[in-house]
Amino acid sequence: MRFLSSRRRHPAAKVLLLVAALFAVGALYAAVAPTEQSSAEPATSQQVTEGRELFSVNCSSCHGLNGEGTSQGPTLQGVGAAAVDFQVSTGRMPLAQPGQQAPVKPREFTDDEVAALAAFVATLGPGPAVPDSSQYSTEGLTDEQIAEGGELFRTNCSACHNFTGQGGALPEGKHAPSLVGVSNKHLYEAMLTGPQQMPVFSDEVLTSQDKRQIIAYLDALHQRPNEGGLNLGSIGPVSEGVAVWTIGIGCLIGFAVWITARGARAR
Ligand code: HEC
Ligand code: HEC
């Protein structure tokens, strides 16, 4: 191949070119891919109607037709859209068996259905709305602020979730789950709504900024790729995908080029 055997260009130039091309493809994908519906958008009456139907089929047996609660499940009046988004998208709800600690399981509803359920429950009483990505994005936080997040975590969370966020046992056979790999949104919502044994950390207890700092600390601790780190419009998972695509595949191709070059030299 002439391109690969050309001597004049520095070998790294080819790799850089390939990486740049991959990045362009990734960026294009990010621009074209459908973006998640903004959770801050006000709910439509159609969503509420759809949510009411889903609710009466899937949830009312335990929570009552109007979320007033039954002996099988607590009232949902005033828990807010954030609690529904958290409980349903982590698969905790609908609960399969009353009595057990609601386990995380594969979710049963699409994003649209979760949004509809949340919109319906939000009409039952005032409660926290689903946070929008600017609230749980960790972009722009300094190392110092992240370290402060660590302090806040050790003060407020480590008693149950362990110093490293690995989780731990609680009395009566319950447990606080590991926080490794939990999305920023679910971290924020858990603090906001306090599922089961977990206390509610309202904005008076931990401000929105405190919550962001805790999330950033956990991100750093668990070395998760920083959502929106490439700043491609902070679309979160999409830009993460771009990063994996560019860096991962870029490295593989770079490695392949390197091996070819070495092989050629050895011959
Ligand atoms: C088998 C009974 C059952 C079904 C079905 C069920 N839930 Fe629940 N739900 C519960 C129980 C019990 C709890 C309380 C868990 C706890 O706090 O220990 C709960 C808690 C919740 C909470 C948290 C309330 C809070 O105070 O933060 C939400 C939100 C919720 N359920 C929504 C739903 C939705 C939406 C559905 C339908 C998709 C559903 N549930 C189906 C039993 C059920
Ligand atoms: C009193 C103990 C306790 C404290 C303090 C506590 N949690 Fe929790 N946390 C729990 C329990 C119990 C659950 C599991 C609830 C369930 O199964 O629905 C939980 C669940 C969570 C989840 C959901 C994880 C998942 O797998 O979906 C997150 C995120 C979380 N906690 C974060 C925090 C953060 C951040 C703090 C500190 C600001 C904190 N928790 C403080 C007991 C606690």
Coordinates of C-alpha atoms and ligand atoms in Angstrom, one line a residue:
M1 CA 0.0 0.0 0.0
R2 CA 1.5 3.3 -1.1
F3 CA -0.2 5.3 1.7
L4 CA 1.3 3.2 4.5
S5 CA 4.8 2.9 3.0
S6 CA 5.2 6.6 2.3
R7 CA 8.4 7.6 4.2
R8 CA 8.0 11.3 4.2
R9 CA 5.3 11.7 6.7
H10 CA 5.9 11.0 10.4
P11 CA 4.2 7.7 11.4
A12 CA 2.3 9.5 14.1
A13 CA 0.6 11.7 11.5
K14 CA -1.4 8.9 10.1
V15 CA -2.6 7.9 13.5
L16 CA -3.6 11.4 14.3
L17 CA -5.4 11.7 11.0
L18 CA -7.3 8.5 11.7
V19 CA -8.2 9.7 15.2
A20 CA -9.3 13.0 13.9
A21 CA -11.5 11.3 11.3
L22 CA -13.1 9.0 13.9
F23 CA -13.7 12.0 16.1
A24 CA -15.5 13.8 13.2
V25 CA -17.7 10.7 12.7
G26 CA -18.5 10.6 16.4
A27 CA -19.2 14.3 16.6
L28 CA -21.5 14.0 13.6
Y29 CA -23.3 11.1 15.2
A30 CA -23.7 13.1 18.4
A31 CA -25.2 16.0 16.4
V32 CA -27.6 13.8 14.4
A33 CA -28.6 11.3 17.1
P34 CA -31.9 11.9 18.8
T35 CA -31.4 13.7 22.0
E36 CA -33.2 12.7 25.2
Q37 CA -36.3 14.7 25.8
S38 CA -35.5 17.4 28.3
S39 CA -36.9 16.4 31.6
A40 CA -37.5 20.0 32.5
E41 CA -40.2 20.2 29.8
P42 CA -43.6 20.7 31.3
A43 CA -45.8 17.6 31.2
T44 CA -48.6 17.6 28.6
S45 CA -52.1 16.6 29.4
Q46 CA -51.7 13.7 27.0
Q47 CA -48.8 12.5 29.1
V48 CA -50.9 12.7 32.3
T49 CA -53.7 10.7 30.7
E50 CA -51.4 8.1 29.4
G51 CA -49.7 8.0 32.8
R52 CA -53.0 7.5 34.6
E53 CA -53.8 4.5 32.4
L54 CA -50.4 2.9 32.9
F55 CA -50.7 3.6 36.6
S56 CA -54.1 2.0 37.0
V57 CA -52.9 -1.2 35.3
N58 CA -49.4 -1.5 36.9
C59 CA -49.3 0.4 40.1
S60 CA -52.8 1.0 41.6
S61 CA -53.1 -2.5 43.1
C62 CA -50.6 -1.4 45.7
H63 CA -50.7 2.4 45.6
G64 CA -54.4 2.9 45.0
L65 CA -56.1 4.3 41.9
N66 CA -55.3 7.9 42.9
G67 CA -52.0 7.1 44.6
E68 CA -53.7 7.3 48.0
G69 CA -51.9 4.2 49.2
T70 CA -53.1 0.8 50.3
S71 CA -51.9 -1.8 52.9
Q72 CA -49.6 -3.0 50.1
G73 CA -47.9 0.3 49.3
P74 CA -47.4 3.9 50.6
T75 CA -49.2 6.9 49.3
L76 CA -47.6 8.6 46.3
Q77 CA -49.3 12.0 46.9
G78 CA -46.5 14.5 47.0
V79 CA -43.6 12.2 46.3
G80 CA -43.1 14.0 43.0
A81 CA -42.0 13.1 39.5
A82 CA -38.4 12.6 40.7
A83 CA -39.3 9.6 42.9
V84 CA -41.2 7.9 40.1
D85 CA -38.4 8.5 37.6
F86 CA -35.9 7.0 40.1
Q87 CA -38.0 4.1 41.2
V88 CA -39.3 3.0 37.8
S89 CA -36.2 3.6 35.8
T90 CA -34.0 1.7 38.2
G91 CA -36.5 -1.2 37.9
R92 CA -37.4 -1.0 41.6
M93 CA -41.0 -0.4 40.8
P94 CA -43.3 -2.0 40.0
L95 CA -42.4 -4.1 43.1
A96 CA -42.7 -7.8 42.4
Q97 CA -43.2 -9.1 45.9
P98 CA -44.5 -7.0 48.8
G99 CA -42.3 -7.1 51.9
Q100 CA -38.9 -7.4 50.4
Q101 CA -36.5 -4.4 49.9
A102 CA -37.3 -3.2 46.4
P103 CA -34.4 -4.6 44.3
V104 CA -32.9 -3.0 41.3
K105 CA -34.0 -5.1 38.3
P106 CA -34.4 -4.6 34.5
R107 CA -36.8 -1.8 33.9
E108 CA -40.2 -2.5 32.5
F109 CA -41.1 0.8 30.9
T110 CA -39.7 2.9 28.1
D111 CA -38.5 6.5 28.7
D112 CA -41.8 7.9 27.4
E113 CA -43.8 5.6 29.7
V114 CA -41.7 6.6 32.7
A115 CA -42.2 10.2 31.9
A116 CA -46.0 9.7 31.6
L117 CA -46.1 7.9 34.9
A118 CA -44.0 10.6 36.5
A119 CA -46.3 13.3 35.0
F120 CA -49.4 11.6 36.4
V121 CA -47.9 11.2 39.9
A122 CA -46.8 14.8 39.9
T123 CA -50.4 15.9 39.5
L124 CA -51.3 14.1 42.8
G125 CA -49.5 16.6 45.0
P126 CA -46.5 19.0 44.9
G127 CA -43.1 17.2 45.0
P128 CA -39.6 17.4 43.5
A129 CA -39.5 17.4 39.7
V130 CA -37.2 15.3 37.7
P131 CA -33.8 17.1 37.8
D132 CA -32.5 18.4 34.5
S133 CA -29.0 17.6 33.4
S134 CA -27.5 21.0 34.4
Q135 CA -28.3 20.1 38.0
Y136 CA -26.4 16.8 38.1
S137 CA -23.7 17.6 35.5
T138 CA -20.3 17.7 37.2
E139 CA -18.7 19.9 34.5
G140 CA -16.6 22.8 35.6
L141 CA -16.1 21.7 39.2
T142 CA -12.5 22.3 40.5
D143 CA -10.5 19.7 42.2
E144 CA -11.0 21.5 45.5
Q145 CA -14.8 21.4 45.1
I146 CA -14.6 17.7 44.3
A147 CA -12.6 17.2 47.5
E148 CA -15.3 19.0 49.4
G149 CA -17.7 16.6 47.8
G150 CA -15.7 13.9 49.4
E151 CA -16.1 15.6 52.8
L152 CA -19.9 15.8 52.3
F153 CA -20.0 12.2 51.3
R154 CA -18.1 11.0 54.3
T155 CA -20.4 13.1 56.6
N156 CA -23.8 12.3 55.0
C157 CA -23.5 9.0 53.2
S158 CA -20.6 6.8 54.2
A159 CA -22.4 5.5 57.4
C160 CA -24.6 3.4 55.2
H161 CA -22.9 3.3 51.8
N162 CA -19.3 2.7 53.1
F163 CA -16.3 5.1 52.6
T164 CA -15.8 3.9 49.1
G165 CA -19.5 3.8 48.2
Q166 CA -19.4 0.1 47.9
G167 CA -22.5 -0.3 50.0
G168 CA -23.1 -2.1 53.3
A169 CA -25.6 -4.0 55.5
L170 CA -28.2 -2.2 57.5
P171 CA -30.3 -3.5 60.4
E172 CA -33.2 -5.9 59.8
G173 CA -31.6 -7.6 56.8
K174 CA -31.8 -4.5 54.6
H175 CA -28.8 -3.1 52.8
A176 CA -27.5 0.1 51.3
P177 CA -26.5 -0.7 47.7
S178 CA -23.2 -0.1 46.0
L179 CA -23.0 3.3 44.3
V180 CA -20.5 2.1 41.7
G181 CA -21.9 2.7 38.2
V182 CA -25.0 4.5 39.3
S183 CA -25.8 7.3 36.8
N184 CA -25.5 10.9 37.9
K185 CA -29.2 11.4 37.5
H186 CA -30.1 8.5 39.7
L187 CA -27.5 9.7 42.3
Y188 CA -29.2 13.1 42.3
E189 CA -32.7 11.6 42.5
A190 CA -31.9 9.2 45.3
M191 CA -30.6 12.2 47.4
L192 CA -33.7 14.2 46.5
T193 CA -36.3 11.5 47.2
G194 CA -34.6 9.2 49.8
P195 CA -35.8 5.7 48.8
Q196 CA -36.8 3.4 51.6
Q197 CA -34.4 3.5 54.6
M198 CA -32.4 6.4 53.0
P199 CA -33.1 9.9 54.4
V200 CA -34.3 12.6 52.1
F201 CA -31.5 15.2 51.4
S202 CA -33.7 18.1 50.5
D203 CA -32.1 21.3 49.1
E204 CA -32.1 22.8 52.6
V205 CA -29.9 19.9 53.8
L206 CA -27.6 19.6 50.8
T207 CA -27.9 22.3 48.2
S208 CA -28.0 21.5 44.6
Q209 CA -24.3 22.5 44.4
D210 CA -23.5 20.1 47.3
K211 CA -25.2 17.3 45.5
R212 CA -23.2 18.0 42.3
Q213 CA -20.0 18.0 44.3
I214 CA -20.9 14.6 45.9
I215 CA -21.6 13.2 42.5
A216 CA -18.3 14.5 41.1
Y217 CA -16.5 13.0 44.0
L218 CA -18.1 9.6 43.4
D219 CA -17.3 10.0 39.6
A220 CA -13.7 10.6 40.5
L221 CA -13.6 7.8 43.1
H222 CA -15.0 5.2 40.7
Q223 CA -13.1 6.5 37.7
R224 CA -16.2 6.7 35.6
P225 CA -15.9 8.6 32.3
N226 CA -17.1 12.1 33.0
E227 CA -20.5 12.5 31.4
G228 CA -20.3 15.3 28.9
G229 CA -16.6 15.6 29.4
L230 CA -16.1 16.3 25.7
N231 CA -18.6 19.2 25.9
L232 CA -20.5 18.1 22.9
G233 CA -23.6 19.9 24.2
S234 CA -23.6 17.8 27.4
I235 CA -25.8 15.1 25.8
G236 CA -24.3 12.8 28.4
P237 CA -24.4 9.2 27.2
V238 CA -24.0 10.2 23.6
S239 CA -20.8 12.1 24.2
E240 CA -19.5 9.3 26.4
G241 CA -20.2 7.0 23.5
V242 CA -18.2 9.4 21.3
A243 CA -15.3 9.3 23.7
V244 CA -15.3 5.5 23.8
W245 CA -15.6 5.3 20.0
T246 CA -12.8 7.8 19.4
I247 CA -10.3 6.8 22.1
G248 CA -11.1 3.1 22.1
I249 CA -11.2 2.4 18.3
G250 CA -8.5 5.1 17.8
C251 CA -6.1 3.2 20.0
L252 CA -6.9 -0.1 18.3
I253 CA -6.2 1.4 14.9
G254 CA -3.1 3.2 16.1
F255 CA -1.9 -0.2 17.5
A256 CA -2.6 -1.9 14.2
V257 CA -0.7 0.7 12.3
W258 CA 2.2 0.4 14.7
I259 CA 2.3 -3.4 14.3
T260 CA 2.2 -3.1 10.6
A261 CA 5.1 -0.6 10.6
R262 CA 7.1 -2.8 12.9
G263 CA 6.4 -5.9 10.8
A264 CA 7.5 -4.0 7.7
R265 CA 10.7 -3.0 9.4
A266 CA 11.5 -6.5 10.5
R267 CA 11.2 -7.9 7.0
Ligands
HEC1 C1 -46.6 -5.1 44.8 C2 -46.9 -3.7 45.2 C3 -46.4 -2.5 44.4 C4 -46.5 -2.3 43.1 C5 -47.2 -3.1 42.0 C6 -45.9 -1.0 42.9 N1 -45.4 -0.5 44.0 FE1 -44.5 1.3 44.3 N2 -44.1 0.8 46.2 C7 -44.5 -0.3 46.9 C8 -44.0 -0.3 48.2 C9 -44.2 -1.4 49.3 C10 -43.2 0.8 48.4 C11 -42.4 1.3 49.6 C12 -41.0 0.7 49.5 C13 -40.4 1.1 50.8 O1 -40.3 2.3 51.1 O2 -39.9 0.3 51.5 C14 -43.3 1.6 47.1 C15 -42.6 2.8 46.8 C16 -42.8 3.5 45.7 C17 -42.3 4.8 45.5 C18 -41.5 5.6 46.4 C19 -42.3 6.5 47.3 C20 -41.5 7.4 48.1 O3 -42.0 7.8 49.2 O4 -40.4 7.8 47.7 C21 -42.7 5.2 44.2 C22 -42.4 6.5 43.5 C23 -43.5 4.1 43.6 N3 -43.5 3.1 44.6 C24 -44.0 4.1 42.4 C25 -44.7 3.0 41.8 C26 -45.1 3.0 40.4 C27 -45.0 4.2 39.5 C28 -45.6 1.7 40.2 C29 -46.1 1.2 38.9 C30 -45.3 1.2 37.8 C31 -45.5 1.0 41.5 N4 -44.9 1.8 42.4 C32 -45.9 -0.3 41.6 C33 -45.3 -1.3 46.3 C34 -45.7 -1.4 45.0
HEC2 C1 -29.4 5.6 56.6 C2 -28.7 5.0 55.6 C3 -28.4 5.8 54.3 C4 -27.8 7.0 54.2 C5 -27.3 7.9 55.2 C6 -27.7 7.3 52.7 N1 -28.3 6.2 52.0 FE1 -28.4 6.0 50.0 N2 -29.5 4.3 50.2 C7 -29.8 3.7 51.4 C8 -30.6 2.5 51.2 C9 -31.2 1.6 52.2 C10 -30.8 2.5 49.8 C11 -31.6 1.5 49.0 C12 -33.0 1.9 48.8 C13 -33.8 0.9 48.0 O1 -33.4 -0.2 47.8 O2 -34.8 1.4 47.4 C14 -30.1 3.6 49.2 C15 -30.0 3.9 47.9 C16 -29.2 4.8 47.3 C17 -29.0 5.0 45.9 C18 -29.6 4.2 44.8 C19 -28.6 3.2 44.3 C20 -29.0 2.4 43.1 O3 -28.5 1.3 43.0 O4 -30.0 2.7 42.4 C21 -28.2 6.1 45.8 C22 -27.6 6.6 44.5 C23 -27.8 6.6 47.1 N3 -28.5 5.8 48.0 C24 -27.0 7.6 47.4 C25 -26.7 8.2 48.6 C26 -26.0 9.4 48.9 C27 -25.3 10.1 47.8 C28 -26.1 9.6 50.2 C29 -25.5 10.8 51.0 C30 -25.9 12.1 50.5 C31 -26.8 8.5 50.8 N4 -27.2 7.7 49.8 C32 -27.1 8.4 52.2 C33 -29.4 4.1 52.7 C34 -28.7 5.3 53.0

